[in-house]
Amino acid sequence: MEKWYLMTAVVLIGLTVRWTVSLNSYSGAGKPPMFGDYEAQRHWQEITFNLPIKQWYFNSSDNNLQYWGLDYPPLTAYHSLLCAYVAEFINPDWIALHTSRGYESQAHKLFMRTTVLIADLLIYIPAVVLYCCCLKEISIKKRIAKVLCILLYPGLILIDYGHFQNIYNSVSLGFALWGVLGVCYDWDLLGSLAFCLAINYKQMELYHSLPFFCFLLGKCFKKGLKGKGFVLLIKLACTVVAAFLLCWMPFFTEREQTLQVLRRLFPVDRGLFEDKVANVWCSFSVFLKIKDILPHHIQIIISFCFTFLSLLPACIKLTLHPSPKGFKFTLVSCALSFFLFSFQVHEKSILLVSLPVCLVLSEIPFMSTWFLLVSTFSMLPLLLKDELLMPSVVTMMAFFIACATSFSIFEKTSEEELQLKSFSISVRKYFPCFTFLPRIILHLFLFSVITMVLLTLMTVTLDPPQRLPDLFSVLVCFVSCLNFLFFWVYFNIIIMWDSKNGRNPKKIN
Amino acid sequence: MAALRVATGAGNWFSALALGVTLLKCLLIPTYHSTDFEVHRNWLAITHSLPISQWYYEATSEWTLDYPPFFAWFEYALSHVAKYFDQEMLNVHNLNYSSSRTLLFQRFSVIFTDALFVYAVYECCKCIEGKKAGKELTEKPKFILSVLLLWNFGLLIVDHIHFQYNGFLSGLMLLSIARLFQKRHMEGAFLFAVLLHFKHIYLYVAPAYGIYLLRSYCFTANKPDGSIRWNSFSFVRLISLGLIVFLVSALSLGPFLALNQLPQVFSRLFPFKRGLCHAYWAPNFWALYSALDKVLSVIGLELKLLDPNKVPKASMTSGLVQQFQHTVLPSVTPLATLICTLIAILPSIFCLWFKPQGPRGFLRCLILCALSSFMFGWHVHEKAILLAVLPMSLLSVGKAGDASIFLILTTTGHYSLFPLLFTAPELPIKILLMLLFTIYSISSLKTLFRKEKPLFNWMETFYLLGLGPLEVFCEFVFPFTSWKLKYPFIPLLLTSVYCAVGITYAWFRLYVSVLSDPPVGKTKKQ
């Protein structure tokens, strides 16, 4: 590639921004007794290094599950073990059993930050670069611009390098991206393997699993279930089973082990939501405290039904008409459905929606940029708690400028470029005067941006009234949730009308 | 909405570049800052809380005011904003005070004053003709030049990590160069006079300004063969230039003259009591000289030619900024360095006088002045290399030969800044930024001049690639070896000697190219 140096420059910019953000504070810095997610990660290194594998997920005198017990799948634990070996080499105090609790030092922070950077450099960044290089339909310049925008996405940078998420998002998202890459370019086995690794790294990746499943199933159907399709299906099934077996090997020896890990991974006895999340349940509780009114099992059933119904149409569409483009959009809408309606959602889970949105950045630059800004904004209360205001604002502005200059987003707001052409045409059959959609969307964007700016300013400068100490964070969640609902509708419209559009030219042919 | 579109339109790459680097600077706020941070805080306090008569006498802190008066006034102006951030930083006795608000204010003061630099770069981009523009935006000389200047590695780490105000000072210099290119000589002269009274290090390049203005502005015509036409001298122009310089100097030094403090001011500005080399040797001729001395003394001791008792104990690399004696070679006095510098500058000045080549020739002479004084000056800081690197960027997009010299000079010069940042968290930043700038500058200039002969020969390529292993050795291997305690100075020594070779080479090549360039008359005939 002739422009490799620009690509290198772009990756280096991404890395520099990541490292500069990592100089800031992290979650729970100097806040005993529980500290924060940073301590959780360190604690897992301590546990995995000092205890035999059978005791990792069990409560014992050496492993108090109430204190940041391991609640992620085995791959995370292996990764922690690997980091622990390096830590042991540098300074054994960092992971000494019991005595290292709450260990904090400048050198240790540097070590932890470096582990994130290395994981990112090995898994996420190559996936992004490769994904964009493989895009055939856009020019080289646009591909480089896309890499820049994806690497500058502030949400991921701030959570991984600022907040220090208790799991390396870049690893799980990176694996998922490798999965998307594989599946989109017909290396199905590789794709499904990568995606299995993603799930085994972080169970939240299940948000993406249905589109993967539907897309691969659709592919099999397309090839004919009696011939090649069946072979592919068998191969896929074997890959998935083998990958899972490999990851879970040490835990499959006893039934109790497996069950305990599963119990740790899916803590259904926790509430419908924790803290402040920009999803429907949390926002709805402003009016009605569902959490207190409904019994626990009903909450689970309701949330399950809502999630299932909300993602059903997109998934069916994808199974019937599998296409890489439809796949990406379905990934967005499914992850968004999960985020909005499912049980026990974290505010950081929005990153799972953001990843596929990043992938469609060049298709619908305007809407993607908007969504990615809102998604970062929705984590504002969390970021403020970690004193990350400055890097948040700066990276958001940088991301916005990068998107605006490289995709000139404000010139791409016609119906065509919003991918709403076919939808508008169908609506116009009933309402001929339906031509104002792009204008409305543009105004909504302005309105949304102004609210975000105002809310940020208010949160930072004003003290909330004494009666409502959480006023601003609730408002942030509520506003973000409204935005997300709008996006959910938008993406579903694209999916539903896009496949129709895809069939039409064939009919003409 | 329309404003948004204009601000973010695809054509507006310049503002995107400028905004992008500004945001990067904001991200660098929490990084390490050197004692220069305290120096400038102290100056804020001095100018804010003391009367003018005390500015150059105050010595509570060891970091006394040693910049010319305009800079003091600049700090005075800043201090009136600073008081809204944190009143405490304006107290002279609050030594080493750095609250988070102080940090924020000081960092932002650098970022905001850089606006002048951005404007200067914008003006410079307008006045370079460069090679014929390619189709692609990223291959246009203007684009490349603005990246090279705006995203300059040296400025980023010296100003925004190490902490100094080089950005707006370089902005003033670039702006005055741009004005000379635009034939607005009076403005250029005015800006340079102002700049001199901000930071006197720019005296190094003053000869270029003086001769150029005299030769190409005061003399209004040339003979056909390019030599001077004596009767075309314009007294009006000379007097107006003189008046400008005089007025600016009067404004700056007048108050101190009135207070009868001029000798004190000058003794602060030119502290010859400091040593030949800075704590860390700037990669110049004296670094090579001292290294040679060191080698000779070691050899002498080995061969028993030297008496061990006569060898002075205070070695140059022990980190003290004091006088010191060379062992074998003759010791260097300030006067000797001054003479060397003058001798080094003279040929370029002659060149500027006898074969004037318009603003481009001036620019080359200016760079040679800056480089020569960097090579031979007394107590040179490694940061002074920026004085040559920034104007050299302007030349680099014009000719392949200049591009090649620029790349060698910049890469080695920037690498020699590495020891400024020695803390672990900044290590990845400096490496990443250096890689970013170096890879971009080399590749983009190669693309720009791809139709001409390769920019580097094998020797230069080998030398530049050698910087990689050097860095690996100094930062990653050496700290784990047993020499670390015995010879802690080895990485610094290696760095400065290695870089001195490259910078000397670049200086030499630039000199050769300037001296061997045919005069204007002949090039026109060709």
Short mmCIF file of N, CA and C in Angstrom, two decimals, chain A residues 2-6 8-13 15-21 23-24 106 110 117 141 366 390-401 404-411 413 442 445-446, chain B residues 1 4-5 7-10 12-13 15-16 19-20 22-24 26-32 104 108 136-139 143 151 424-429 431-433 435-437 439-440 443-444 447 450:
data_model
loop_
_atom_site.label_atom_id
_atom_site.label_comp_id
_atom_site.label_asym_id
_atom_site.label_seq_id
_atom_site.Cartn_x
_atom_site.Cartn_y
_atom_site.Cartn_z
N GLU A 2 0.54 2.13 -0.90
CA GLU A 2 1.36 3.31 -1.10
C GLU A 2 1.27 4.26 0.10
N LYS A 3 0.11 4.26 0.73
CA LYS A 3 -0.12 5.23 1.80
C LYS A 3 0.12 4.62 3.17
N TRP A 4 0.99 3.64 3.23
CA TRP A 4 1.19 2.95 4.51
C TRP A 4 1.65 3.91 5.59
N TYR A 5 2.39 4.94 5.19
CA TYR A 5 2.93 5.82 6.22
C TYR A 5 1.83 6.63 6.90
N LEU A 6 0.78 6.96 6.11
CA LEU A 6 -0.34 7.67 6.75
C LEU A 6 -1.04 6.75 7.73
N THR A 8 0.34 4.30 9.37
CA THR A 8 1.20 4.22 10.56
C THR A 8 1.02 5.45 11.44
N ALA A 9 1.00 6.62 10.78
CA ALA A 9 0.84 7.85 11.54
C ALA A 9 -0.47 7.82 12.32
N VAL A 10 -1.52 7.34 11.65
CA VAL A 10 -2.83 7.30 12.30
C VAL A 10 -2.81 6.38 13.51
N VAL A 11 -2.20 5.20 13.34
CA VAL A 11 -2.12 4.27 14.47
C VAL A 11 -1.31 4.89 15.61
N LEU A 12 -0.22 5.56 15.25
CA LEU A 12 0.60 6.18 16.29
C LEU A 12 -0.16 7.27 17.03
N ILE A 13 -0.98 8.02 16.29
CA ILE A 13 -1.80 9.03 16.97
C ILE A 13 -2.74 8.34 17.96
N LEU A 15 -2.34 5.53 19.47
CA LEU A 15 -1.58 5.04 20.62
C LEU A 15 -1.19 6.19 21.55
N THR A 16 -0.78 7.31 20.96
CA THR A 16 -0.37 8.44 21.79
C THR A 16 -1.54 8.93 22.64
N VAL A 17 -2.70 9.06 22.00
CA VAL A 17 -3.87 9.52 22.74
C VAL A 17 -4.17 8.54 23.87
N ARG A 18 -4.09 7.26 23.57
CA ARG A 18 -4.36 6.26 24.61
C ARG A 18 -3.43 6.44 25.78
N TRP A 19 -2.14 6.59 25.48
CA TRP A 19 -1.19 6.67 26.58
C TRP A 19 -1.36 7.96 27.36
N THR A 20 -1.62 9.07 26.67
CA THR A 20 -1.77 10.32 27.42
C THR A 20 -3.00 10.26 28.33
N VAL A 21 -4.06 9.61 27.84
CA VAL A 21 -5.23 9.48 28.71
C VAL A 21 -4.87 8.63 29.93
N LEU A 23 -2.38 8.62 31.67
CA LEU A 23 -1.65 9.32 32.73
C LEU A 23 -2.60 9.86 33.79
N ASN A 24 -3.88 9.87 33.45
CA ASN A 24 -4.85 10.42 34.40
C ASN A 24 -5.19 9.40 35.48
N GLN A 106 3.09 4.35 41.86
CA GLN A 106 3.26 4.90 40.52
C GLN A 106 3.73 3.81 39.56
N LEU A 110 1.83 2.21 36.25
CA LEU A 110 2.50 2.14 34.95
C LEU A 110 2.41 0.73 34.39
N LEU A 117 -2.20 -1.40 27.21
CA LEU A 117 -1.69 -0.94 25.91
C LEU A 117 -1.22 -2.14 25.08
N LYS A 141 -7.92 6.79 1.08
CA LYS A 141 -7.93 7.93 2.00
C LYS A 141 -9.04 7.77 3.04
N PHE A 366 -22.86 10.50 9.46
CA PHE A 366 -23.53 11.48 10.32
C PHE A 366 -24.13 10.80 11.55
N MET A 390 -11.49 16.32 32.05
CA MET A 390 -10.63 16.95 31.04
C MET A 390 -10.35 16.02 29.85
N PRO A 391 -9.82 14.81 30.09
CA PRO A 391 -9.60 13.93 28.93
C PRO A 391 -10.89 13.59 28.20
N SER A 392 -12.00 13.49 28.92
CA SER A 392 -13.25 13.17 28.22
C SER A 392 -13.60 14.25 27.22
N VAL A 393 -13.59 15.50 27.71
CA VAL A 393 -13.96 16.59 26.82
C VAL A 393 -13.00 16.67 25.63
N VAL A 394 -11.72 16.57 25.93
CA VAL A 394 -10.73 16.71 24.87
C VAL A 394 -10.87 15.60 23.83
N THR A 395 -10.99 14.35 24.30
CA THR A 395 -11.06 13.26 23.32
C THR A 395 -12.37 13.32 22.54
N MET A 396 -13.45 13.76 23.19
CA MET A 396 -14.70 13.86 22.44
C MET A 396 -14.59 14.91 21.34
N MET A 397 -13.96 16.03 21.68
CA MET A 397 -13.79 17.05 20.66
C MET A 397 -12.89 16.55 19.54
N ALA A 398 -11.82 15.87 19.91
CA ALA A 398 -10.90 15.35 18.90
C ALA A 398 -11.63 14.38 17.98
N PHE A 399 -12.43 13.51 18.59
CA PHE A 399 -13.17 12.53 17.79
C PHE A 399 -14.14 13.23 16.85
N PHE A 400 -14.82 14.22 17.38
CA PHE A 400 -15.79 14.94 16.55
C PHE A 400 -15.09 15.62 15.38
N ILE A 401 -13.97 16.27 15.66
CA ILE A 401 -13.24 16.96 14.59
C ILE A 401 -12.75 15.95 13.55
N ALA A 404 -15.75 14.85 11.56
CA ALA A 404 -16.31 15.92 10.75
C ALA A 404 -15.42 16.24 9.57
N THR A 405 -14.10 16.25 9.79
CA THR A 405 -13.21 16.60 8.67
C THR A 405 -13.07 15.45 7.69
N SER A 406 -12.96 14.22 8.20
CA SER A 406 -12.65 13.17 7.25
C SER A 406 -13.89 12.68 6.52
N PHE A 407 -15.07 12.83 7.10
CA PHE A 407 -16.27 12.38 6.38
C PHE A 407 -17.19 13.53 6.01
N SER A 408 -16.78 14.75 6.29
CA SER A 408 -17.63 15.94 6.11
C SER A 408 -19.09 15.61 6.40
N ILE A 409 -19.35 15.26 7.63
CA ILE A 409 -20.64 14.70 8.00
C ILE A 409 -21.82 15.64 7.73
N PHE A 410 -21.56 16.93 7.80
CA PHE A 410 -22.73 17.82 7.66
C PHE A 410 -23.19 17.97 6.23
N GLU A 411 -22.37 17.49 5.30
CA GLU A 411 -22.85 17.52 3.92
C GLU A 411 -23.52 16.20 3.56
N THR A 413 -26.31 14.65 4.80
CA THR A 413 -27.54 14.49 5.57
C THR A 413 -28.74 14.36 4.65
N LEU A 442 -31.53 16.59 11.34
CA LEU A 442 -30.50 17.59 11.57
C LEU A 442 -30.83 18.43 12.81
N PHE A 445 -30.31 16.46 15.89
CA PHE A 445 -28.89 16.38 16.22
C PHE A 445 -28.46 17.62 16.99
N LEU A 446 -28.85 18.78 16.44
CA LEU A 446 -28.47 20.03 17.11
C LEU A 446 -29.01 20.06 18.53
N MET B 1 -25.50 26.72 12.26
CA MET B 1 -25.31 25.51 11.45
C MET B 1 -24.32 25.78 10.33
N LEU B 4 -20.92 25.98 11.60
CA LEU B 4 -20.40 24.64 11.89
C LEU B 4 -19.87 23.99 10.63
N ARG B 5 -20.65 24.14 9.56
CA ARG B 5 -20.24 23.53 8.30
C ARG B 5 -18.94 24.10 7.81
N ALA B 7 -16.66 25.51 9.62
CA ALA B 7 -15.56 25.17 10.51
C ALA B 7 -15.10 23.72 10.32
N THR B 8 -16.00 22.87 9.88
CA THR B 8 -15.64 21.46 9.83
C THR B 8 -15.64 20.91 8.42
N GLY B 9 -15.74 21.79 7.44
CA GLY B 9 -15.79 21.32 6.06
C GLY B 9 -14.55 20.55 5.68
N ALA B 10 -14.66 19.77 4.63
CA ALA B 10 -13.54 18.91 4.25
C ALA B 10 -12.35 19.74 3.78
N ASN B 12 -11.29 22.40 4.92
CA ASN B 12 -10.62 23.16 5.95
C ASN B 12 -9.66 22.30 6.75
N TRP B 13 -8.71 21.74 6.05
CA TRP B 13 -7.78 20.83 6.72
C TRP B 13 -6.88 21.56 7.68
N SER B 15 -7.46 24.08 9.76
CA SER B 15 -8.00 24.24 11.11
C SER B 15 -8.11 22.90 11.81
N ALA B 16 -8.37 21.83 11.02
CA ALA B 16 -8.44 20.51 11.66
C ALA B 16 -7.08 20.13 12.23
N LEU B 19 -6.44 22.37 15.31
CA LEU B 19 -7.28 21.98 16.45
C LEU B 19 -6.82 20.64 17.00
N GLY B 20 -6.50 19.75 16.09
CA GLY B 20 -6.07 18.42 16.53
C GLY B 20 -4.85 18.50 17.43
N THR B 22 -3.84 21.06 19.07
CA THR B 22 -4.18 21.76 20.31
C THR B 22 -4.80 20.80 21.32
N LEU B 23 -5.66 19.91 20.81
CA LEU B 23 -6.28 18.95 21.73
C LEU B 23 -5.23 17.99 22.29
N LEU B 24 -4.28 17.62 21.43
CA LEU B 24 -3.21 16.75 21.92
C LEU B 24 -2.43 17.46 23.04
N CYS B 26 -3.63 19.59 25.06
CA CYS B 26 -4.45 19.55 26.28
C CYS B 26 -4.30 18.20 26.98
N LEU B 27 -4.15 17.14 26.17
CA LEU B 27 -4.00 15.82 26.79
C LEU B 27 -2.66 15.70 27.51
N LEU B 28 -1.70 16.53 27.09
CA LEU B 28 -0.37 16.42 27.70
C LEU B 28 -0.29 17.17 29.03
N ILE B 29 -1.38 17.81 29.45
CA ILE B 29 -1.34 18.62 30.68
C ILE B 29 -0.85 17.83 31.90
N PRO B 30 -1.33 16.61 32.14
CA PRO B 30 -0.86 15.94 33.37
C PRO B 30 0.54 15.36 33.29
N THR B 31 1.26 15.56 32.20
CA THR B 31 2.59 14.96 32.13
C THR B 31 3.58 15.67 33.04
N TYR B 32 4.76 15.09 33.11
CA TYR B 32 5.85 15.64 33.92
C TYR B 32 6.21 17.05 33.45
N LEU B 104 -2.82 24.00 35.72
CA LEU B 104 -3.78 24.21 34.64
C LEU B 104 -3.54 25.57 33.98
N PHE B 108 -2.21 26.02 30.18
CA PHE B 108 -3.11 26.67 29.22
C PHE B 108 -2.50 27.96 28.68
N GLU B 136 -3.47 15.04 -4.82
CA GLU B 136 -3.89 14.62 -3.49
C GLU B 136 -3.59 15.70 -2.46
N LEU B 137 -4.51 15.90 -1.53
CA LEU B 137 -4.29 16.89 -0.48
C LEU B 137 -3.03 16.56 0.31
N THR B 138 -2.87 15.27 0.65
CA THR B 138 -1.77 14.91 1.54
C THR B 138 -0.43 15.02 0.85
N GLU B 139 -0.42 15.26 -0.47
CA GLU B 139 0.86 15.40 -1.16
C GLU B 139 1.15 16.86 -1.51
N PHE B 143 0.29 21.34 2.74
CA PHE B 143 -0.20 20.42 3.78
C PHE B 143 0.98 19.86 4.56
N TRP B 151 2.84 20.12 14.04
CA TRP B 151 3.00 18.90 14.84
C TRP B 151 4.46 18.65 15.16
N ALA B 424 9.56 7.64 33.62
CA ALA B 424 9.01 6.45 32.96
C ALA B 424 7.67 6.71 32.25
N PRO B 425 6.71 7.41 32.88
CA PRO B 425 5.42 7.56 32.18
C PRO B 425 5.55 8.31 30.85
N GLU B 426 6.57 9.15 30.72
CA GLU B 426 6.69 9.93 29.50
C GLU B 426 7.47 9.19 28.42
N LEU B 427 8.06 8.07 28.80
CA LEU B 427 8.86 7.32 27.83
C LEU B 427 8.05 6.92 26.60
N PRO B 428 6.87 6.27 26.79
CA PRO B 428 6.10 5.93 25.59
C PRO B 428 5.68 7.15 24.79
N ILE B 429 5.37 8.25 25.48
CA ILE B 429 4.92 9.43 24.75
C ILE B 429 6.01 9.94 23.84
N ILE B 431 8.59 8.38 22.65
CA ILE B 431 8.90 7.45 21.55
C ILE B 431 7.80 7.49 20.49
N LEU B 432 6.54 7.46 20.96
CA LEU B 432 5.44 7.46 19.99
C LEU B 432 5.42 8.74 19.16
N LEU B 433 5.57 9.87 19.85
CA LEU B 433 5.52 11.14 19.11
C LEU B 433 6.70 11.27 18.16
N LEU B 435 8.33 8.79 16.74
CA LEU B 435 8.06 7.91 15.60
C LEU B 435 7.07 8.56 14.66
N LEU B 436 6.02 9.12 15.25
CA LEU B 436 4.98 9.75 14.45
C LEU B 436 5.58 10.82 13.57
N PHE B 437 6.34 11.72 14.19
CA PHE B 437 6.88 12.83 13.41
C PHE B 437 7.91 12.36 12.40
N ILE B 439 8.46 9.31 11.04
CA ILE B 439 7.91 8.51 9.94
C ILE B 439 7.14 9.41 8.99
N TYR B 440 6.35 10.31 9.56
CA TYR B 440 5.58 11.17 8.67
C TYR B 440 6.50 12.05 7.84
N SER B 443 8.52 10.00 5.16
CA SER B 443 7.72 9.41 4.09
C SER B 443 7.05 10.47 3.24
N SER B 444 6.55 11.53 3.88
CA SER B 444 5.83 12.51 3.07
C SER B 444 6.79 13.27 2.17
N THR B 447 7.62 11.05 -0.67
CA THR B 447 6.54 11.03 -1.67
C THR B 447 6.57 12.31 -2.49
N ARG B 450 9.43 12.07 -5.04
CA ARG B 450 9.69 10.69 -5.46
C ARG B 450 10.28 10.64 -6.86
#
